[in-house]
Tab-separated table of C-alpha atoms in Angstrom:
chain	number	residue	atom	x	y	z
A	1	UNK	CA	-38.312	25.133	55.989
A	2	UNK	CA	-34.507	25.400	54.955
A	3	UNK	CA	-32.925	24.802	58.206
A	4	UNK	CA	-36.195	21.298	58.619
A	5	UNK	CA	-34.831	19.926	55.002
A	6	UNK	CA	-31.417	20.558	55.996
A	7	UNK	CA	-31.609	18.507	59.406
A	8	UNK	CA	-34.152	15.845	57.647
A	9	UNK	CA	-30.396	15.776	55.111
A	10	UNK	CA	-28.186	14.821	57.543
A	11	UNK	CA	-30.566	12.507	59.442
A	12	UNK	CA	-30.435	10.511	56.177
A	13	UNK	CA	-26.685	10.448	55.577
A	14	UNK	CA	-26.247	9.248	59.520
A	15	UNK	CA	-29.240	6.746	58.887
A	16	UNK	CA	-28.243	5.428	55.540
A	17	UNK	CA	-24.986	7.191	54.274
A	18	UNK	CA	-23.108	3.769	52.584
A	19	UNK	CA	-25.931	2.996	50.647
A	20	UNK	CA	-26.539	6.779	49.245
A	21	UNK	CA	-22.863	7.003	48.453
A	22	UNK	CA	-23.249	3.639	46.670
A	23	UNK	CA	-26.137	5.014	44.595
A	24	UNK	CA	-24.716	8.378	43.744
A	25	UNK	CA	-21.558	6.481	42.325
A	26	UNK	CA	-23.422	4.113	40.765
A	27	UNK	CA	-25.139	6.919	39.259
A	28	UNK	CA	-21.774	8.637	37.986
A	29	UNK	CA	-20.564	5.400	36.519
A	30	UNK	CA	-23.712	5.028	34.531
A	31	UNK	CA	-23.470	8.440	33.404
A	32	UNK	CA	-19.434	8.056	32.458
A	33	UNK	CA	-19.769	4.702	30.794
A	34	UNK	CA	-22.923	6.193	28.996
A	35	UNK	CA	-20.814	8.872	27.835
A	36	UNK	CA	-17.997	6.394	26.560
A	37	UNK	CA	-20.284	4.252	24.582
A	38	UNK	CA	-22.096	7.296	23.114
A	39	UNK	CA	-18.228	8.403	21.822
A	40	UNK	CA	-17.470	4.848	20.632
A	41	UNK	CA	-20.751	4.052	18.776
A	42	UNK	CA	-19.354	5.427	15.507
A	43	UNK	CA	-16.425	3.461	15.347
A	44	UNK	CA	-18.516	0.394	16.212
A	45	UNK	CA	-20.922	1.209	12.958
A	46	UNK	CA	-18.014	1.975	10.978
A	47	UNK	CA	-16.293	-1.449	12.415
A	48	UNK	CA	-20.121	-3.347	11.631
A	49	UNK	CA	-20.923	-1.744	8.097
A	50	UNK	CA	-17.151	-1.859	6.785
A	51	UNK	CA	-15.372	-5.607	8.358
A	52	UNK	CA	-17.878	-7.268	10.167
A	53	UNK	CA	-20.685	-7.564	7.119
A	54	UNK	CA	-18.502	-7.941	4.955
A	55	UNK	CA	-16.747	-10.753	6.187
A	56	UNK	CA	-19.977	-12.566	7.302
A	57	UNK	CA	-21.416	-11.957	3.974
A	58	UNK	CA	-18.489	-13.171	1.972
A	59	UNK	CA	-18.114	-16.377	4.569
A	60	UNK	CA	-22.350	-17.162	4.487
A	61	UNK	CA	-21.016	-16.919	0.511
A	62	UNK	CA	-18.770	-19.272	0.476
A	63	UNK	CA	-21.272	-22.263	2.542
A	64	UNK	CA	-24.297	-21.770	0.948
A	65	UNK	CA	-24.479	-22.431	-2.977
A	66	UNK	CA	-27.159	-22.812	-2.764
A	67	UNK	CA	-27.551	-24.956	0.051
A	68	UNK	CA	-25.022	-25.198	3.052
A	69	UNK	CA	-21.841	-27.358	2.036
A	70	UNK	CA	-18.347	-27.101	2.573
A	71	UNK	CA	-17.860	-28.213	-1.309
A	72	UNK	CA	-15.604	-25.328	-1.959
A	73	UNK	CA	-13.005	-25.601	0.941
A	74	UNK	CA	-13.006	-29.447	0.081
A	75	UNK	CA	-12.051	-28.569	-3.390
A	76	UNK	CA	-9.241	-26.184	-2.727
A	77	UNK	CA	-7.570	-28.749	-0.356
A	78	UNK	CA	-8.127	-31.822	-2.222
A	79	UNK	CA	-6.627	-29.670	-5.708
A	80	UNK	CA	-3.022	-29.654	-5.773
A	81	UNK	CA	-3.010	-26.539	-7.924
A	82	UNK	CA	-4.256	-24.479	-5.077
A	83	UNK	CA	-2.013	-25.697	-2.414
A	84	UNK	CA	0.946	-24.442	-5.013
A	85	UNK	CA	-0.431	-21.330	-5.351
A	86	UNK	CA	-1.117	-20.726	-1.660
A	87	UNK	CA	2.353	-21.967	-0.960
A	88	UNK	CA	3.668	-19.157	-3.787
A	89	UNK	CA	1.687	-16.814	-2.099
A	90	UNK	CA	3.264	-16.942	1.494
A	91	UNK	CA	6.584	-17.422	0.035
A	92	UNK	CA	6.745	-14.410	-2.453
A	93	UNK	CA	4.755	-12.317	0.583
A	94	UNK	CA	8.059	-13.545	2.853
A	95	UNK	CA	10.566	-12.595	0.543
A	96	UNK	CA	8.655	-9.342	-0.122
A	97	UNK	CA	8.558	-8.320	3.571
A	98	UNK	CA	12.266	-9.422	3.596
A	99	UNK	CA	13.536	-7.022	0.945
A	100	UNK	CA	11.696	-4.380	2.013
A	101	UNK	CA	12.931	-4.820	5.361
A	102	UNK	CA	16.403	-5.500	4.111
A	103	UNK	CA	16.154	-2.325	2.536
A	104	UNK	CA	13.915	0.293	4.287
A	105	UNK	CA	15.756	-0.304	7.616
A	106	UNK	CA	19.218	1.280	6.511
A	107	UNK	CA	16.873	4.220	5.087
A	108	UNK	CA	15.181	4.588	8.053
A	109	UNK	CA	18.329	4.464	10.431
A	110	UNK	CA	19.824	7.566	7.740
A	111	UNK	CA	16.795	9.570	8.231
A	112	UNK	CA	17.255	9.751	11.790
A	113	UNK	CA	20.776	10.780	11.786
A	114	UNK	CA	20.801	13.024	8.672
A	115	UNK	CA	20.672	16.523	8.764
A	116	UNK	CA	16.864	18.370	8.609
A	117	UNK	CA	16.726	19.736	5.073
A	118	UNK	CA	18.010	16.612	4.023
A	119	UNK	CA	15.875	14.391	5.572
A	120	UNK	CA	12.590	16.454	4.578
A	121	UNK	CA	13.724	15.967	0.758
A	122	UNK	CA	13.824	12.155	1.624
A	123	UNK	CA	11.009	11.779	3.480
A	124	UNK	CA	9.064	13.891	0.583
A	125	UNK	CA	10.199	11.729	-2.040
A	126	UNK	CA	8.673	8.624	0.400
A	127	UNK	CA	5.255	10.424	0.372
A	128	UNK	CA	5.398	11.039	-3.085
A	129	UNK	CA	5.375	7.555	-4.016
A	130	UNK	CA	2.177	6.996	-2.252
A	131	UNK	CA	0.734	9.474	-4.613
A	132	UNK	CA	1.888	7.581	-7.909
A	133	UNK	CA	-0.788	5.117	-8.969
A	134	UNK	CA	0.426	1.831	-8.762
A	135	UNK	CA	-0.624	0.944	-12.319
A	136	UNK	CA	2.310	3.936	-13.390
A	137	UNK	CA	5.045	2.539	-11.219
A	138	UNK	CA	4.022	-0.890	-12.483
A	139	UNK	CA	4.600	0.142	-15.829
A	140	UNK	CA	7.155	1.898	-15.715
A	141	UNK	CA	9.372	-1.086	-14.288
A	142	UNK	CA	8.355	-3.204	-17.341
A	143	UNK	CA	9.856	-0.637	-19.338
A	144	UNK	CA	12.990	-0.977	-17.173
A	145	UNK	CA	12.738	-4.747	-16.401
A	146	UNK	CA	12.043	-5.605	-20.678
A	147	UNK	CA	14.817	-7.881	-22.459
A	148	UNK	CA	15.486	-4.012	-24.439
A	149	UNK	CA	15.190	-1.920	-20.592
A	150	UNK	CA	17.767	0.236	-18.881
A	151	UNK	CA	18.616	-2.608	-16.925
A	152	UNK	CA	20.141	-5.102	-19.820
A	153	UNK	CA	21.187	-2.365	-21.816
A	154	UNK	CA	23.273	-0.658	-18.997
A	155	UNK	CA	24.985	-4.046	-17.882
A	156	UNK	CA	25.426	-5.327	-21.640
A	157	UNK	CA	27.482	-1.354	-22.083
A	158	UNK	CA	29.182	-2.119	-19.322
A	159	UNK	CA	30.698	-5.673	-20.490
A	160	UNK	CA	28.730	-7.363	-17.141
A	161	UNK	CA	26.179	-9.875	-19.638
A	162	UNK	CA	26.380	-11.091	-23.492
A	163	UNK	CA	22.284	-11.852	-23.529
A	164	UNK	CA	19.824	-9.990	-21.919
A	165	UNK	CA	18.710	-10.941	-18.573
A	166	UNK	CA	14.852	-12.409	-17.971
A	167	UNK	CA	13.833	-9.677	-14.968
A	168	UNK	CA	10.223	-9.841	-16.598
A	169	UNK	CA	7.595	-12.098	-15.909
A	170	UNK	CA	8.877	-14.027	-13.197
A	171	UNK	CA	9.747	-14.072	-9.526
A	172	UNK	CA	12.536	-11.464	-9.916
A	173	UNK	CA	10.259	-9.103	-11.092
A	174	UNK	CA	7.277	-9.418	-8.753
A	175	UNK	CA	9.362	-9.059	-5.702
A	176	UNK	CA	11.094	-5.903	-7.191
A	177	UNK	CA	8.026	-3.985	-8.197
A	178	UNK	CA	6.367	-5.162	-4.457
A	179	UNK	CA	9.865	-3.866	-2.851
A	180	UNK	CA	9.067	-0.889	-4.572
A	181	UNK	CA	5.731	-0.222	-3.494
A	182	UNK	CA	6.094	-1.300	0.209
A	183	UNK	CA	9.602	0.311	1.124
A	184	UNK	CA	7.578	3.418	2.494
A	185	UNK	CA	5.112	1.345	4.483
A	186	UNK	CA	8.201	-0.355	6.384
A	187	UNK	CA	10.309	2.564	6.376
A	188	UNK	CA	7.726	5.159	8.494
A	189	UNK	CA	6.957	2.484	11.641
A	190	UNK	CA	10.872	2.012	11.761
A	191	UNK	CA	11.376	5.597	11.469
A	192	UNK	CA	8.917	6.904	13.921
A	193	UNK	CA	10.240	4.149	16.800
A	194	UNK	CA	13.739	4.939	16.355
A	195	UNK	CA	12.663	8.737	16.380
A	196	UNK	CA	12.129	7.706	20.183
A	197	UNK	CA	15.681	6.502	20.872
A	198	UNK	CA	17.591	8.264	23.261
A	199	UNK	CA	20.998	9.527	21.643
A	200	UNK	CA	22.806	9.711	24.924
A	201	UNK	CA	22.397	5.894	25.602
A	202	UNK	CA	24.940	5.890	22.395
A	203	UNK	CA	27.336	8.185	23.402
A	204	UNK	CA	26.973	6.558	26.734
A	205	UNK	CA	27.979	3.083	25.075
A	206	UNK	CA	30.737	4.591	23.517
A	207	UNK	CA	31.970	6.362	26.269
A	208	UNK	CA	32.089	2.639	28.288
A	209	UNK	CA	34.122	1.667	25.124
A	210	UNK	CA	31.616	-0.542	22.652
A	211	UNK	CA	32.277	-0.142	19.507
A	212	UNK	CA	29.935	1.336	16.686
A	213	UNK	CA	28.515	-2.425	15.724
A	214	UNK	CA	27.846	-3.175	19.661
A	215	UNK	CA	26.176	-0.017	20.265
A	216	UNK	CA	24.168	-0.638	17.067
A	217	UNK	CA	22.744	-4.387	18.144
A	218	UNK	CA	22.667	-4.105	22.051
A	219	UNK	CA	21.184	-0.551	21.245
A	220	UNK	CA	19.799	0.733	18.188
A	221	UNK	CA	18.376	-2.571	17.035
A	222	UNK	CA	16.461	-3.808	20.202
A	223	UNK	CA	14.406	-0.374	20.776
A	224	UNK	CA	13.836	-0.616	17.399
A	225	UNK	CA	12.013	-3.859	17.202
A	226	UNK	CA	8.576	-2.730	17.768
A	227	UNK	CA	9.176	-0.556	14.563
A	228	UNK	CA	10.308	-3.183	12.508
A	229	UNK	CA	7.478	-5.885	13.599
A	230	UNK	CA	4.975	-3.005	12.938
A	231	UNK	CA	6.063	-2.572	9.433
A	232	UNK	CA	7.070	-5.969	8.225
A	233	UNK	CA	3.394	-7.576	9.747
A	234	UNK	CA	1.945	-4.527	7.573
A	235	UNK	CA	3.831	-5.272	4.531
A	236	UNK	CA	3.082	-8.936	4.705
A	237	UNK	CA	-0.489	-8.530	5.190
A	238	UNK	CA	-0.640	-5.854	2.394
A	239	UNK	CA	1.272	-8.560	0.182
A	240	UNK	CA	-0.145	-11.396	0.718
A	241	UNK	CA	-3.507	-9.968	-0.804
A	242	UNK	CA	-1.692	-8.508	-3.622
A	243	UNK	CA	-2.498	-8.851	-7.442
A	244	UNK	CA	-1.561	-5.594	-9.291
A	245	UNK	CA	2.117	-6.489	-9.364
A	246	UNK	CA	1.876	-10.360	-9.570
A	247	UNK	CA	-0.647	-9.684	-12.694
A	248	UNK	CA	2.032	-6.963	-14.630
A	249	UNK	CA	5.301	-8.309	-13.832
A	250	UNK	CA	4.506	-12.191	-12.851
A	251	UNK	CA	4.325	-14.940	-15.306
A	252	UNK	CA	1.811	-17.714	-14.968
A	253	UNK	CA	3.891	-19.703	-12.564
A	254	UNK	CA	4.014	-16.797	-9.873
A	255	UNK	CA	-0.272	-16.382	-9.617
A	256	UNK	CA	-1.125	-15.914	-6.108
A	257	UNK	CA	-3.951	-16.598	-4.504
A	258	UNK	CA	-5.557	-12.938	-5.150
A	259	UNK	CA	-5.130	-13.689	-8.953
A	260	UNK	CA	-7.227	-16.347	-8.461
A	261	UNK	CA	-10.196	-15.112	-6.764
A	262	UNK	CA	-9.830	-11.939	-9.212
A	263	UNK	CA	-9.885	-14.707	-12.148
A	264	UNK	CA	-12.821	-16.273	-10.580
A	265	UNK	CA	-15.214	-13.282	-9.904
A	266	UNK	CA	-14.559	-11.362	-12.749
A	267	UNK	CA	-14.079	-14.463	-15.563
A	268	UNK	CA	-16.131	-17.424	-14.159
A	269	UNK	CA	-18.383	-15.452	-11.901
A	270	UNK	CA	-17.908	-18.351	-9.473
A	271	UNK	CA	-18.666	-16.231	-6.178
A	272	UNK	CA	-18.752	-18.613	-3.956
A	273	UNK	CA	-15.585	-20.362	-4.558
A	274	UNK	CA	-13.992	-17.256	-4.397
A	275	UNK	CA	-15.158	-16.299	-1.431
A	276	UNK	CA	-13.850	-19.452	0.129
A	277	UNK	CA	-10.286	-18.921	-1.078
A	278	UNK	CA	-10.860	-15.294	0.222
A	279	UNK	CA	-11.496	-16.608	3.745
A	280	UNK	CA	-9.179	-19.156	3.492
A	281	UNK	CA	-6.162	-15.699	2.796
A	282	UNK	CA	-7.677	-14.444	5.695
A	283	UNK	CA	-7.233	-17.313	7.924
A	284	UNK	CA	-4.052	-17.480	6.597
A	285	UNK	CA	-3.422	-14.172	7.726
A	286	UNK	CA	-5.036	-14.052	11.390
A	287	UNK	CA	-2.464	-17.341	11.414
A	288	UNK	CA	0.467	-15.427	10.750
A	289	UNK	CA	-0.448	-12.834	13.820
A	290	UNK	CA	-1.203	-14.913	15.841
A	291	UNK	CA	2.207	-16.150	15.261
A	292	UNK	CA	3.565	-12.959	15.611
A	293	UNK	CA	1.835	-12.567	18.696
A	294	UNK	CA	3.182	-15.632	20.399
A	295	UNK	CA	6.406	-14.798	19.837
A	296	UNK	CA	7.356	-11.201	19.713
A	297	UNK	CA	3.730	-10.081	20.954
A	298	UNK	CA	1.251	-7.560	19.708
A	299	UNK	CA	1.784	-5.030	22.117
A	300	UNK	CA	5.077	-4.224	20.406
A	301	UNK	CA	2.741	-3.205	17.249
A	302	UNK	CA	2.194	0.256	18.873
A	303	UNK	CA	5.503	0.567	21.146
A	304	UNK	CA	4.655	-1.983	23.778
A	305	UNK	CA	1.688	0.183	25.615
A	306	UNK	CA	-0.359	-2.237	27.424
A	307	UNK	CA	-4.317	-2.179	26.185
């Protein structure tokens, strides 16, 4: 009986052996891509319960009040007020991302070349911050920021000012208190890319007789441009939808757009208009990557890898 199924086997495979082979891989690649799917269905729930709904919801929000109507995008456009603050918006979010970058570059470019112990202290002082509420490090730079602060009162000892400088309640002192915050979420992408950079190709450089500033932007600052569009894309989306800071330290002409919608919900329990100034940030943001991504391209976001 072994020796009959065996032959009646291989009578089959000379008979029909492409189309056997084409149903036993067929078979695998069902199996394999049942497999994947099985591994990504959490992610996809987590993807449906915690973006996708949300963001229909809030849209479906913002056309139907009651009935469908684009009343509330009509509104925003047609009110000169909002256009202002939009335009505030994107500009303090740009100067935001530039100071931070301005700043949390030269940090990051230390880190990499100072010695271990060092660098540990500095990098735990980095994650320290993101354990500070916001609301204390807000506070604490309206004690330093006041007419009376450690600012005015250092400079005015010092024979620099006669009156106290306004750092409060104004542009000044939004974009210092957002510097604040977002200097570690700039300086780790930077930090991690140039972690990657081959010291050799310096010494190399050197060796062929370029000087420290050649070596620094034919070198250093090229390989580390996936680094800084990471973090500055990540600190002007995280700013843009800002209100903490722009609420302590702003004054009435620096609202952005958040403000609003927070003034809207909360005060005038006017949903739906918020909602469509909430979608309207959002395609305000998906604008500015997509910019991003014609340009510099979104592939440099996690070193250039291909997906």
């Amino acid at each position: 009986m072994l020796s009959l199924a065996k032959d009646l086997k291989k009578i089959l495979q000379i008979i029909m052996p492409m189309p056997t082979q084409t149903i036993i891989k067929k078979k695998s690649k069902n199996r394999s891509g049942s497999r994947h799917f099985l591994l990504v269905l959490p992610a996809l729930i987590a993807l449906m319960l915690f973006f996708v709904i949300p963001i229909a919801s809030i849209f479906m929000k913002s056309i139907f009040d009651p009935e469908l109507t684009l009343k509330h995008y009509i509104y925003f456009f047609k009110n000169p007020l909002y256009g202002r603050v939009l335009w505030i918006t994107i500009q303090i979010s740009s100067l935001a991302t530039l100071t931070s970058l301005l700043i949390g570059y030269p940090v990051a470019y230390v880190l990499q070349r100072a010695k271990p112990n060092i660098r540990k202290f500095f990098m735990l002082v980095l994650v320290l911050s993101f354990i500070i509420s916001l609301l204390v490090r807000n506070y604490s730079w309206i004690i330093v920021l006041q007419r009376n602060g450690v600012i005015n009162i250092l400079l005015s000892f010092l024979g620099i000012i006669e009156s106290p400088l306004k750092l409060l309640h104004n542009k000044i002192g939004v974009l210092i208190g957002m510097t604040h915050i977002f200097i570690p979420y700039i300086v780790f992408p930077i930090y991690s890319v140039m972690q990657g950079i081959d010291l050799n190709l310096e010494k190399a450089a050197q060796n062929l007789g370029a000087s420290r500033l050649q070596v620094f932007w034919r070198i250093n600052f090229p390989l580390s441009l996936p680094g800084i569009g990471a973090g500055a894309l990540l600190v002007f989306i995280m700013s843009i939808g800002f209100f903490i800071t722009p609420a302590l330290l702003g004054g009435r002409k620096e609202q952005m757009l958040s403000n609003l919608i927070q003034i809207q919900v909360i005060d005038l329990l006017n949903w739906s208009f918020a909602s469509a100034m909430s979608i309207i940030l959002l395609v305000v943001t998906l604008i500015i990557f997509a910019i991003y991504n014609r340009y510099l391209g979104a592939d440099r976001l996690w070193g250039g890898v291909k997906l």
